[in-house]
mmCIF file of C-alpha atoms and ligand atoms in Angstrom:
data_model
loop_
_atom_site.group_PDB
_atom_site.id
_atom_site.type_symbol
_atom_site.label_atom_id
_atom_site.label_comp_id
_atom_site.label_asym_id
_atom_site.label_seq_id
_atom_site.Cartn_x
_atom_site.Cartn_y
_atom_site.Cartn_z
ATOM 1 C CA MET A 567 25.077 28.295 -28.468
ATOM 2 C CA SER A 568 24.302 26.780 -31.833
ATOM 3 C CA ASN A 569 24.411 23.017 -31.432
ATOM 4 C CA PRO A 570 25.247 21.397 -34.712
ATOM 5 C CA THR A 571 23.229 18.091 -34.560
ATOM 6 C CA ALA A 572 21.641 16.658 -37.486
ATOM 7 C CA TYR A 573 18.590 15.628 -36.082
ATOM 8 C CA ARG A 574 16.859 12.227 -36.627
ATOM 9 C CA PHE A 575 13.231 11.709 -36.820
ATOM 10 C CA SER A 576 11.320 8.517 -36.040
ATOM 11 C CA PHE A 577 7.019 7.612 -35.167
ATOM 12 C CA GLY A 578 4.958 4.533 -34.644
ATOM 13 C CA PRO A 579 3.250 2.429 -37.309
ATOM 14 C CA TRP A 580 -0.224 3.953 -35.314
ATOM 15 C CA ASN A 581 0.718 7.660 -36.622
ATOM 16 C CA ILE A 582 -0.263 6.344 -40.111
ATOM 17 C CA SER A 583 -3.810 5.202 -39.461
ATOM 18 C CA GLU A 584 -7.072 4.776 -40.698
ATOM 19 C CA GLY A 585 -8.936 7.902 -39.309
ATOM 20 C CA GLY A 586 -10.954 6.277 -37.014
ATOM 21 C CA ASP A 587 -12.180 7.658 -33.554
ATOM 22 C CA PRO A 588 -14.690 6.828 -30.695
ATOM 23 C CA PHE A 589 -17.510 8.219 -32.561
ATOM 24 C CA GLY A 590 -16.393 6.638 -36.292
ATOM 25 C CA PRO A 591 -15.008 3.923 -37.554
ATOM 26 C CA GLU A 592 -12.101 4.211 -40.050
ATOM 27 C CA VAL A 593 -12.378 6.390 -43.194
ATOM 28 C CA ARG A 594 -9.515 4.900 -45.265
ATOM 29 C CA SER A 595 -8.184 1.552 -46.254
ATOM 30 C CA ALA A 596 -5.919 -0.332 -43.761
ATOM 31 C CA PHE A 597 -2.249 -0.212 -44.802
ATOM 32 C CA PRO A 598 -0.018 -3.042 -43.273
ATOM 33 C CA HIS A 599 2.865 -2.034 -41.012
ATOM 34 C CA GLU A 600 5.400 -4.162 -43.365
ATOM 35 C CA ALA A 601 4.465 -1.426 -46.377
ATOM 36 C CA LYS A 602 4.712 1.496 -43.712
ATOM 37 C CA PHE A 603 8.366 0.422 -43.101
ATOM 38 C CA ALA A 604 9.108 1.294 -47.073
ATOM 39 C CA LEU A 605 7.939 4.815 -46.423
ATOM 40 C CA TYR A 606 10.062 5.828 -43.520
ATOM 41 C CA ARG A 607 13.043 6.752 -45.853
ATOM 42 C CA PRO A 608 11.501 8.326 -48.803
ATOM 43 C CA LEU A 609 9.855 10.783 -45.790
ATOM 44 C CA GLY A 610 12.733 11.457 -44.193
ATOM 45 C CA PHE A 611 12.235 9.166 -41.021
ATOM 46 C CA GLU A 612 14.901 6.323 -39.850
ATOM 47 C CA GLY A 613 13.583 5.350 -36.593
ATOM 48 C CA VAL A 614 10.566 3.182 -36.061
ATOM 49 C CA GLN A 615 8.816 3.210 -32.457
ATOM 50 C CA PHE A 616 6.642 0.210 -31.671
ATOM 51 C CA HIS A 617 4.224 -1.351 -29.449
ATOM 52 C CA ASP A 618 5.335 -4.527 -28.607
ATOM 53 C CA ASP A 619 2.340 -6.189 -30.954
ATOM 54 C CA ASP A 620 3.057 -3.650 -33.665
ATOM 55 C CA VAL A 621 6.164 -6.055 -33.902
ATOM 56 C CA VAL A 622 4.369 -9.268 -32.976
ATOM 57 C CA PRO A 623 0.352 -9.458 -33.467
ATOM 58 C CA GLY A 624 -1.307 -11.448 -31.503
ATOM 59 C CA LEU A 625 1.453 -12.517 -29.205
ATOM 60 C CA ASP A 626 -0.554 -13.191 -26.422
ATOM 61 C CA ASP A 627 -1.503 -16.309 -28.380
ATOM 62 C CA LEU A 628 1.848 -17.476 -29.302
ATOM 63 C CA SER A 629 4.473 -19.508 -28.374
ATOM 64 C CA PRO A 630 7.425 -18.160 -26.831
ATOM 65 C CA GLU A 631 9.753 -19.475 -30.093
ATOM 66 C CA ALA A 632 6.822 -18.269 -32.278
ATOM 67 C CA MET A 633 6.850 -14.895 -30.750
ATOM 68 C CA LEU A 634 10.460 -14.627 -31.475
ATOM 69 C CA THR A 635 10.606 -15.917 -34.898
ATOM 70 C CA LYS A 636 8.332 -13.077 -35.940
ATOM 71 C CA ALA A 637 10.212 -10.784 -33.898
ATOM 72 C CA GLY A 638 13.526 -11.889 -36.076
ATOM 73 C CA GLU A 639 11.246 -11.378 -39.498
ATOM 74 C CA VAL A 640 10.318 -7.510 -38.334
ATOM 75 C CA LYS A 641 14.362 -7.063 -37.581
ATOM 76 C CA ALA A 642 15.261 -8.591 -41.163
ATOM 77 C CA MET A 643 12.431 -5.869 -42.874
ATOM 78 C CA LEU A 644 14.120 -2.816 -40.940
ATOM 79 C CA ALA A 645 17.306 -4.005 -42.133
ATOM 80 C CA ASN A 646 16.111 -4.239 -45.760
ATOM 81 C CA GLN A 647 14.797 -0.847 -45.464
ATOM 82 C CA GLY A 648 17.792 0.907 -43.514
ATOM 83 C CA LEU A 649 15.245 1.206 -40.346
ATOM 84 C CA ILE A 650 16.391 1.756 -36.781
ATOM 85 C CA PRO A 651 13.941 0.151 -34.089
ATOM 86 C CA GLU A 652 13.635 3.249 -31.449
ATOM 87 C CA PHE A 653 11.655 1.569 -28.737
ATOM 88 C CA VAL A 654 9.118 -1.080 -28.122
ATOM 89 C CA ALA A 655 6.172 -0.051 -25.197
ATOM 90 C CA PRO A 656 3.840 -2.941 -23.740
ATOM 91 C CA ARG A 657 0.353 -2.233 -24.897
ATOM 92 C CA LEU A 658 -1.368 -2.750 -21.428
ATOM 93 C CA TRP A 659 -4.678 -0.958 -22.121
ATOM 94 C CA PHE A 660 -6.004 -3.443 -24.680
ATOM 95 C CA ASP A 661 -6.484 -6.521 -23.103
ATOM 96 C CA PRO A 662 -9.444 -7.412 -21.001
ATOM 97 C CA ARG A 663 -6.718 -8.254 -18.139
ATOM 98 C CA THR A 664 -5.938 -4.527 -18.043
ATOM 99 C CA VAL A 665 -9.328 -3.183 -17.548
ATOM 100 C CA ASP A 666 -8.128 -1.706 -14.120
ATOM 101 C CA GLY A 667 -4.961 -1.147 -15.180
ATOM 102 C CA GLY A 668 -1.782 -3.279 -15.262
ATOM 103 C CA TYR A 669 0.888 -2.907 -12.655
ATOM 104 C CA THR A 670 -1.491 -1.103 -10.453
ATOM 105 C CA SER A 671 -4.665 -2.936 -10.948
ATOM 106 C CA ASN A 672 -6.191 -4.356 -7.655
ATOM 107 C CA SER A 673 -6.706 -7.890 -9.267
ATOM 108 C CA ALA A 674 -3.407 -10.465 -8.453
ATOM 109 C CA ALA A 675 -3.559 -12.235 -11.713
ATOM 110 C CA ASP A 676 -3.883 -8.885 -13.704
ATOM 111 C CA ARG A 677 -0.848 -7.773 -12.225
ATOM 112 C CA GLU A 678 0.515 -11.273 -12.965
ATOM 113 C CA TYR A 679 -0.823 -10.534 -16.973
ATOM 114 C CA ALA A 680 0.740 -7.382 -17.025
ATOM 115 C CA TRP A 681 4.172 -8.623 -15.823
ATOM 116 C CA ASP A 682 3.972 -11.388 -18.385
ATOM 117 C CA ARG A 683 3.626 -9.256 -20.878
ATOM 118 C CA THR A 684 6.236 -6.614 -19.948
ATOM 119 C CA ARG A 685 8.872 -9.413 -20.048
ATOM 120 C CA LYS A 686 7.661 -10.925 -23.642
ATOM 121 C CA CYS A 687 7.901 -7.049 -24.120
ATOM 122 C CA ILE A 688 11.464 -6.679 -23.628
ATOM 123 C CA ASP A 689 12.062 -10.144 -25.107
ATOM 124 C CA ILE A 690 10.623 -8.836 -28.505
ATOM 125 C CA ALA A 691 12.969 -5.431 -27.964
ATOM 126 C CA ARG A 692 16.199 -7.733 -27.870
ATOM 127 C CA ALA A 693 15.087 -9.785 -30.674
ATOM 128 C CA ILE A 694 14.791 -6.963 -32.914
ATOM 129 C CA ASP A 695 18.360 -5.707 -31.223
ATOM 130 C CA CYS A 696 16.506 -2.437 -29.658
ATOM 131 C CA LYS A 697 17.649 -1.309 -25.951
ATOM 132 C CA ALA A 698 15.001 1.008 -25.172
ATOM 133 C CA ILE A 699 11.033 -0.043 -23.721
ATOM 134 C CA VAL A 700 8.818 2.937 -23.004
ATOM 135 C CA LEU A 701 6.181 2.972 -20.299
ATOM 136 C CA TRP A 702 3.136 4.520 -21.410
ATOM 137 C CA LEU A 703 1.204 3.962 -18.120
ATOM 138 C CA ALA A 704 -2.395 4.421 -19.960
ATOM 139 C CA ARG A 705 -4.672 2.344 -17.223
ATOM 140 C CA GLU A 706 -2.492 3.262 -14.317
ATOM 141 C CA GLY A 707 -4.799 5.583 -12.870
ATOM 142 C CA THR A 708 -8.493 5.784 -11.651
ATOM 143 C CA TYR A 709 -11.694 6.854 -12.602
ATOM 144 C CA PHE A 710 -12.897 6.917 -8.827
ATOM 145 C CA ARG A 711 -10.517 8.185 -6.669
ATOM 146 C CA GLU A 712 -10.961 5.833 -3.818
ATOM 147 C CA ALA A 713 -11.003 2.578 -5.902
ATOM 148 C CA LYS A 714 -6.895 1.876 -4.933
ATOM 149 C CA ASP A 715 -4.840 2.759 -2.676
ATOM 150 C CA ALA A 716 -2.318 5.384 -4.585
ATOM 151 C CA ARG A 717 0.174 4.970 -1.971
ATOM 152 C CA LEU A 718 0.431 1.222 -3.004
ATOM 153 C CA ALA A 719 0.451 1.791 -6.487
ATOM 154 C CA TYR A 720 3.014 3.904 -6.596
ATOM 155 C CA GLN A 721 5.316 1.252 -4.847
ATOM 156 C CA ARG A 722 3.890 -1.322 -7.380
ATOM 157 C CA LEU A 723 5.232 1.246 -10.027
ATOM 158 C CA LEU A 724 8.299 0.936 -8.109
ATOM 159 C CA GLU A 725 8.834 -2.782 -7.836
ATOM 160 C CA THR A 726 7.575 -3.131 -11.869
ATOM 161 C CA LEU A 727 10.728 -0.704 -12.674
ATOM 162 C CA ASN A 728 13.239 -2.531 -10.580
ATOM 163 C CA ALA A 729 11.913 -6.200 -11.968
ATOM 164 C CA MET A 730 12.339 -5.118 -15.216
ATOM 165 C CA LEU A 731 15.703 -3.654 -14.478
ATOM 166 C CA ASP A 732 16.757 -6.737 -12.793
ATOM 167 C CA TYR A 733 15.488 -8.840 -15.766
ATOM 168 C CA ALA A 734 17.344 -7.192 -18.512
ATOM 169 C CA PRO A 735 20.966 -5.985 -17.232
ATOM 170 C CA ASP A 736 21.022 -4.289 -21.038
ATOM 171 C CA ILE A 737 17.771 -2.208 -21.676
ATOM 172 C CA GLU A 738 16.971 1.637 -20.666
ATOM 173 C CA ILE A 739 13.471 2.191 -19.711
ATOM 174 C CA TRP A 740 11.404 5.330 -20.830
ATOM 175 C CA ILE A 741 8.742 6.483 -18.823
ATOM 176 C CA GLU A 742 5.936 8.939 -20.772
ATOM 177 C CA PRO A 743 3.998 10.743 -18.837
ATOM 178 C CA LYS A 744 0.410 11.795 -19.081
ATOM 179 C CA PRO A 745 -1.881 13.159 -16.911
ATOM 180 C CA ASN A 746 -5.410 11.748 -18.109
ATOM 181 C CA GLU A 747 -7.198 9.900 -20.724
ATOM 182 C CA PRO A 748 -8.056 7.311 -20.716
ATOM 183 C CA THR A 749 -8.044 7.126 -17.151
ATOM 184 C CA ASP A 750 -9.452 10.722 -15.121
ATOM 185 C CA LEU A 751 -6.570 10.789 -12.970
ATOM 186 C CA ALA A 752 -3.055 9.132 -13.859
ATOM 187 C CA TYR A 753 -0.516 8.376 -11.235
ATOM 188 C CA VAL A 754 2.676 9.160 -13.407
ATOM 189 C CA PRO A 755 1.281 12.736 -14.641
ATOM 190 C CA THR A 756 4.555 14.839 -15.237
ATOM 191 C CA ILE A 757 8.196 14.456 -16.032
ATOM 192 C CA GLY A 758 8.724 15.070 -12.300
ATOM 193 C CA HIS A 759 6.964 12.180 -11.393
ATOM 194 C CA ALA A 760 8.650 10.184 -13.876
ATOM 195 C CA VAL A 761 12.256 11.244 -12.766
ATOM 196 C CA ALA A 762 11.459 10.767 -8.680
ATOM 197 C CA LEU A 763 10.596 7.015 -9.609
ATOM 198 C CA ALA A 764 13.825 6.736 -11.825
ATOM 199 C CA TYR A 765 15.593 8.043 -8.602
ATOM 200 C CA ALA A 766 14.426 6.081 -6.166
ATOM 201 C CA SER A 767 14.650 2.720 -8.609
ATOM 202 C CA LYS A 768 17.716 0.268 -8.536
ATOM 203 C CA ASP A 769 19.470 1.631 -11.194
ATOM 204 C CA PRO A 770 18.863 5.444 -12.022
ATOM 205 C CA SER A 771 20.785 5.240 -14.882
ATOM 206 C CA ARG A 772 18.915 3.331 -16.831
ATOM 207 C CA VAL A 773 15.385 4.842 -16.432
ATOM 208 C CA LYS A 774 14.748 8.396 -18.025
ATOM 209 C CA GLY A 775 11.430 9.936 -19.381
ATOM 210 C CA LEU A 776 9.829 10.380 -23.049
ATOM 211 C CA ILE A 777 8.013 13.636 -22.795
ATOM 212 C CA GLU A 778 4.853 14.427 -25.240
ATOM 213 C CA SER A 779 4.711 17.464 -26.079
ATOM 214 C CA ALA A 780 0.437 17.109 -25.766
ATOM 215 C CA HIS A 781 0.870 15.445 -22.601
ATOM 216 C CA ALA A 782 2.443 18.045 -20.463
ATOM 217 C CA LEU A 783 0.184 20.686 -22.114
ATOM 218 C CA LEU A 784 -2.635 18.624 -21.083
ATOM 219 C CA ALA A 785 -1.035 18.945 -17.624
ATOM 220 C CA GLY A 786 -1.067 22.285 -17.918
ATOM 221 C CA LEU A 787 2.593 22.491 -18.085
ATOM 222 C CA ASP A 788 4.849 23.836 -20.624
ATOM 223 C CA PRO A 789 6.646 21.150 -22.597
ATOM 224 C CA SER A 790 9.836 23.264 -22.802
ATOM 225 C CA ASP A 791 10.638 23.354 -19.140
ATOM 226 C CA GLU A 792 9.369 19.750 -18.710
ATOM 227 C CA MET A 793 12.160 19.086 -20.988
ATOM 228 C CA ALA A 794 14.655 21.254 -19.885
ATOM 229 C CA PHE A 795 13.669 19.584 -16.305
ATOM 230 C CA ALA A 796 14.640 16.066 -17.828
ATOM 231 C CA LEU A 797 17.969 17.511 -19.904
ATOM 232 C CA ALA A 798 19.111 18.765 -16.613
ATOM 233 C CA HIS A 799 19.199 15.470 -14.822
ATOM 234 C CA ASP A 800 20.458 13.827 -18.121
ATOM 235 C CA LYS A 801 16.858 12.020 -18.393
ATOM 236 C CA LEU A 802 15.491 12.636 -21.508
ATOM 237 C CA GLY A 803 15.415 9.753 -23.642
ATOM 238 C CA SER A 804 13.143 10.608 -26.543
ATOM 239 C CA VAL A 805 10.401 13.252 -27.432
ATOM 240 C CA HIS A 806 6.882 13.157 -28.688
ATOM 241 C CA LEU A 807 6.511 16.010 -30.352
ATOM 242 C CA ASN A 808 3.101 17.896 -31.244
ATOM 243 C CA ASP A 809 0.549 20.374 -30.457
ATOM 244 C CA GLN A 810 -2.493 20.360 -28.301
ATOM 245 C CA ASN A 811 -5.001 23.372 -28.050
ATOM 246 C CA GLY A 812 -6.455 23.434 -24.858
ATOM 247 C CA LEU A 813 -7.690 21.526 -22.060
ATOM 248 C CA LYS A 814 -9.153 18.542 -24.488
ATOM 249 C CA TYR A 815 -9.257 15.435 -25.479
ATOM 250 C CA ASP A 816 -5.467 14.567 -26.413
ATOM 251 C CA GLN A 817 -5.011 16.121 -29.730
ATOM 252 C CA ASP A 818 -1.522 15.142 -31.426
ATOM 253 C CA LYS A 819 -1.695 17.936 -33.695
ATOM 254 C CA ASN A 820 0.848 18.682 -35.721
ATOM 255 C CA PHE A 821 4.020 19.972 -34.019
ATOM 256 C CA GLY A 822 3.324 24.268 -33.839
ATOM 257 C CA ALA A 823 0.182 23.790 -35.136
ATOM 258 C CA ALA A 824 -1.874 25.113 -32.158
ATOM 259 C CA ASN A 825 1.230 27.419 -30.825
ATOM 260 C CA LEU A 826 4.311 27.951 -32.962
ATOM 261 C CA ARG A 827 5.952 29.906 -29.725
ATOM 262 C CA ALA A 828 5.582 26.937 -27.547
ATOM 263 C CA ALA A 829 6.780 24.975 -30.416
ATOM 264 C CA PHE A 830 9.724 27.170 -30.600
ATOM 265 C CA ASN A 831 10.763 26.873 -27.029
ATOM 266 C CA GLN A 832 10.688 23.429 -27.393
ATOM 267 C CA VAL A 833 13.302 23.308 -30.041
ATOM 268 C CA ARG A 834 15.372 26.087 -28.228
ATOM 269 C CA VAL A 835 15.484 24.229 -24.850
ATOM 270 C CA LEU A 836 16.347 20.680 -26.792
ATOM 271 C CA GLU A 837 19.155 22.407 -28.866
ATOM 272 C CA GLU A 838 20.456 24.260 -26.092
ATOM 273 C CA GLY A 839 20.448 21.016 -24.257
ATOM 274 C CA GLY A 840 22.553 19.115 -26.503
ATOM 275 C CA TYR A 841 19.069 16.521 -27.084
ATOM 276 C CA GLY A 842 20.056 14.717 -30.309
ATOM 277 C CA SER A 843 23.948 14.591 -30.048
ATOM 278 C CA ARG A 844 24.097 11.379 -28.722
ATOM 279 C CA GLY A 845 21.885 9.797 -31.118
ATOM 280 C CA GLU A 846 18.421 10.742 -29.676
ATOM 281 C CA PHE A 847 15.442 10.977 -32.140
ATOM 282 C CA ILE A 848 12.872 13.598 -32.569
ATOM 283 C CA GLY A 849 9.536 11.280 -31.954
ATOM 284 C CA LEU A 850 6.968 12.762 -33.822
ATOM 285 C CA ASP A 851 3.642 11.694 -32.259
ATOM 286 C CA VAL A 852 1.200 13.427 -34.351
ATOM 287 C CA LYS A 853 -2.209 11.981 -35.709
ATOM 288 C CA ALA A 854 -3.571 11.642 -39.165
ATOM 289 C CA VAL A 855 -6.484 13.554 -38.758
ATOM 290 C CA ARG A 856 -9.995 11.954 -40.101
ATOM 291 C CA THR A 857 -11.021 14.311 -42.600
ATOM 292 C CA GLN A 858 -7.659 13.893 -44.746
ATOM 293 C CA THR A 859 -8.082 12.409 -48.028
ATOM 294 C CA GLY A 860 -6.164 9.792 -49.885
ATOM 295 C CA SER A 861 -4.576 6.752 -48.538
ATOM 296 C CA PRO A 862 -2.064 6.191 -46.817
ATOM 297 C CA VAL A 863 -2.051 10.084 -45.072
ATOM 298 C CA THR A 864 1.183 10.939 -44.423
ATOM 299 C CA ALA A 865 1.680 14.715 -44.449
ATOM 300 C CA HIS A 866 1.429 15.543 -41.306
ATOM 301 C CA LEU A 867 4.457 13.596 -40.434
ATOM 302 C CA THR A 868 6.349 15.393 -43.114
ATOM 303 C CA ASN A 869 4.869 19.052 -42.354
ATOM 304 C CA SER A 870 5.981 18.480 -38.975
ATOM 305 C CA ARG A 871 9.318 17.432 -39.432
ATOM 306 C CA GLU A 872 9.361 20.168 -41.710
ATOM 307 C CA ILE A 873 8.080 22.598 -39.077
ATOM 308 C CA PHE A 874 10.438 21.086 -36.660
ATOM 309 C CA LEU A 875 13.630 21.789 -38.997
ATOM 310 C CA ARG A 876 12.450 25.565 -40.000
ATOM 311 C CA LEU A 877 12.434 26.156 -35.866
ATOM 312 C CA VAL A 878 15.667 24.749 -35.878
ATOM 313 C CA GLU A 879 16.935 27.425 -38.161
ATOM 314 C CA LYS A 880 15.260 30.103 -36.580
ATOM 315 C CA TYR A 881 16.828 29.144 -32.970
ATOM 316 C CA ARG A 882 20.471 28.907 -34.531
ATOM 317 C CA SER A 883 19.837 32.203 -36.544
ATOM 318 C CA MET A 884 18.852 33.867 -33.732
ATOM 319 C CA ASP A 885 20.728 36.856 -32.603
ATOM 320 C CA HIS A 886 22.239 35.086 -29.610
ATOM 321 C CA ALA A 887 24.442 38.003 -28.104
ATOM 322 C CA LEU A 888 20.817 39.913 -28.031
ATOM 323 C CA VAL A 889 19.424 37.686 -25.908
ATOM 324 C CA VAL A 890 22.291 37.493 -23.527
ATOM 325 C CA ALA A 891 22.445 41.141 -23.336
ATOM 326 C CA LEU A 892 18.272 41.546 -23.249
ATOM 327 C CA ARG A 893 18.526 38.733 -19.780
ATOM 328 C CA GLU A 894 21.376 41.031 -18.402
ATOM 329 C CA SER A 895 19.439 44.472 -18.724
ATOM 330 C CA ARG A 896 16.609 42.467 -17.909
ATOM 331 C CA ASP A 897 14.148 44.252 -20.996
ATOM 332 C CA TYR A 898 11.658 41.034 -20.888
ATOM 333 C CA GLU A 899 9.828 43.060 -22.866
ATOM 334 C CA ALA A 900 12.366 43.565 -25.960
ATOM 335 C CA LEU A 901 13.417 40.151 -25.555
ATOM 336 C CA GLU A 902 9.559 38.971 -26.350
ATOM 337 C CA LEU A 903 9.425 41.326 -29.124
ATOM 338 C CA TYR A 904 12.381 40.118 -30.427
ATOM 339 C CA ILE A 905 11.802 36.515 -30.233
ATOM 340 C CA ILE A 906 8.327 37.357 -31.904
ATOM 341 C CA LYS A 907 9.348 39.518 -34.707
ATOM 342 C CA HIS A 908 12.250 36.841 -35.360
ATOM 343 C CA LEU A 909 9.436 33.926 -35.718
ATOM 344 C CA LEU A 910 7.706 36.483 -38.016
ATOM 345 C CA GLY A 911 10.635 36.424 -40.416
ATOM 346 C CA ASP A 912 11.641 40.319 -39.592
HETATM 347 C C1 XUL B 1632 -0.718 8.149 -25.691
HETATM 348 C C2 XUL B 1632 0.572 7.918 -26.153
HETATM 349 C C3 XUL B 1632 0.830 6.775 -27.003
HETATM 350 C C4 XUL B 1632 2.262 6.441 -26.716
HETATM 351 C C5 XUL B 1632 3.080 4.930 -26.921
HETATM 352 O O1 XUL B 1632 -1.122 9.100 -25.242
HETATM 353 O O2 XUL B 1632 0.796 8.726 -26.755
HETATM 354 O O3 XUL B 1632 0.672 6.567 -28.351
HETATM 355 O O4 XUL B 1632 3.149 7.534 -27.121
HETATM 356 O O5 XUL B 1632 2.455 4.004 -26.568
HETATM 357 MN MN1 MN B 1633 2.748 9.560 -27.322
#
């Protein structure tokens, strides 16, 4: 069945970047966040995804009042541009106190920093009228398997979720799983892990997931099945659509650019699951590649959006009755050929 959703799109300021990578510096001039906000609507986007310090740079060194004043300025900027803040995520991977992780660090002082920072992140989210906190648990894992007590780490993650739920009864927490990078092995590698933590928490209805296509592929999983799993539990808070060419560093390629059929299946599952009908965003966590000329670089965002919308058309124009019939007759060879021909434009 078709889902008549008119999708809304979002991305984060980090998706318009200057092309630096671990092997070389930026290749384009810096483009201030404030100037980025003016680009969103003309590019076809209305949702802004934030890290806490995308809203309030240098927040660790500010008084609570100064932090909230700056957040209030960003709220006004968003309103002026007709933009909606989709989520705020605590950046728990940059500060020296997060070298060994935040919530799962072996150091009590570092865990305290992670919790303080998380509370500030929630305060910032509230100050810009945003109800969702994303946890990308960047360094909650190990490079050396024996370095941490993994069982204790899971307990600490759960305690943190519960503390967040207590601290702010009006927020949702969306966990973004990723199996590796920067750590060798992360503690929350798949949506199954995230959903288990949600159910174990004190308010499962407020803990959901954000599924990134590339992260699922890095775990050796099919992103569309990961999305279907979350949807089956009503736990898909948001998505980071993008693509990934094999098991290597997190590439954040344009949606559909490495595997168009896998992208089609993500769209199919989102359509069939009614995703977006309650205002959920199509987030595009795609990277501005280093080789692209011009500044600011935005084609990866509009191209990914266009590919998504073309695949929605493909899903809606499919012969759905034929798919049902081929499933019933168990002729999956014919089903595959039909899908591929449909994608080829036949
Ligand atoms: C990291 C990643 C992040 C999160 C937000 O791989 O995807 O950008 O989406 O912190
Ligand atoms: Mn992401």
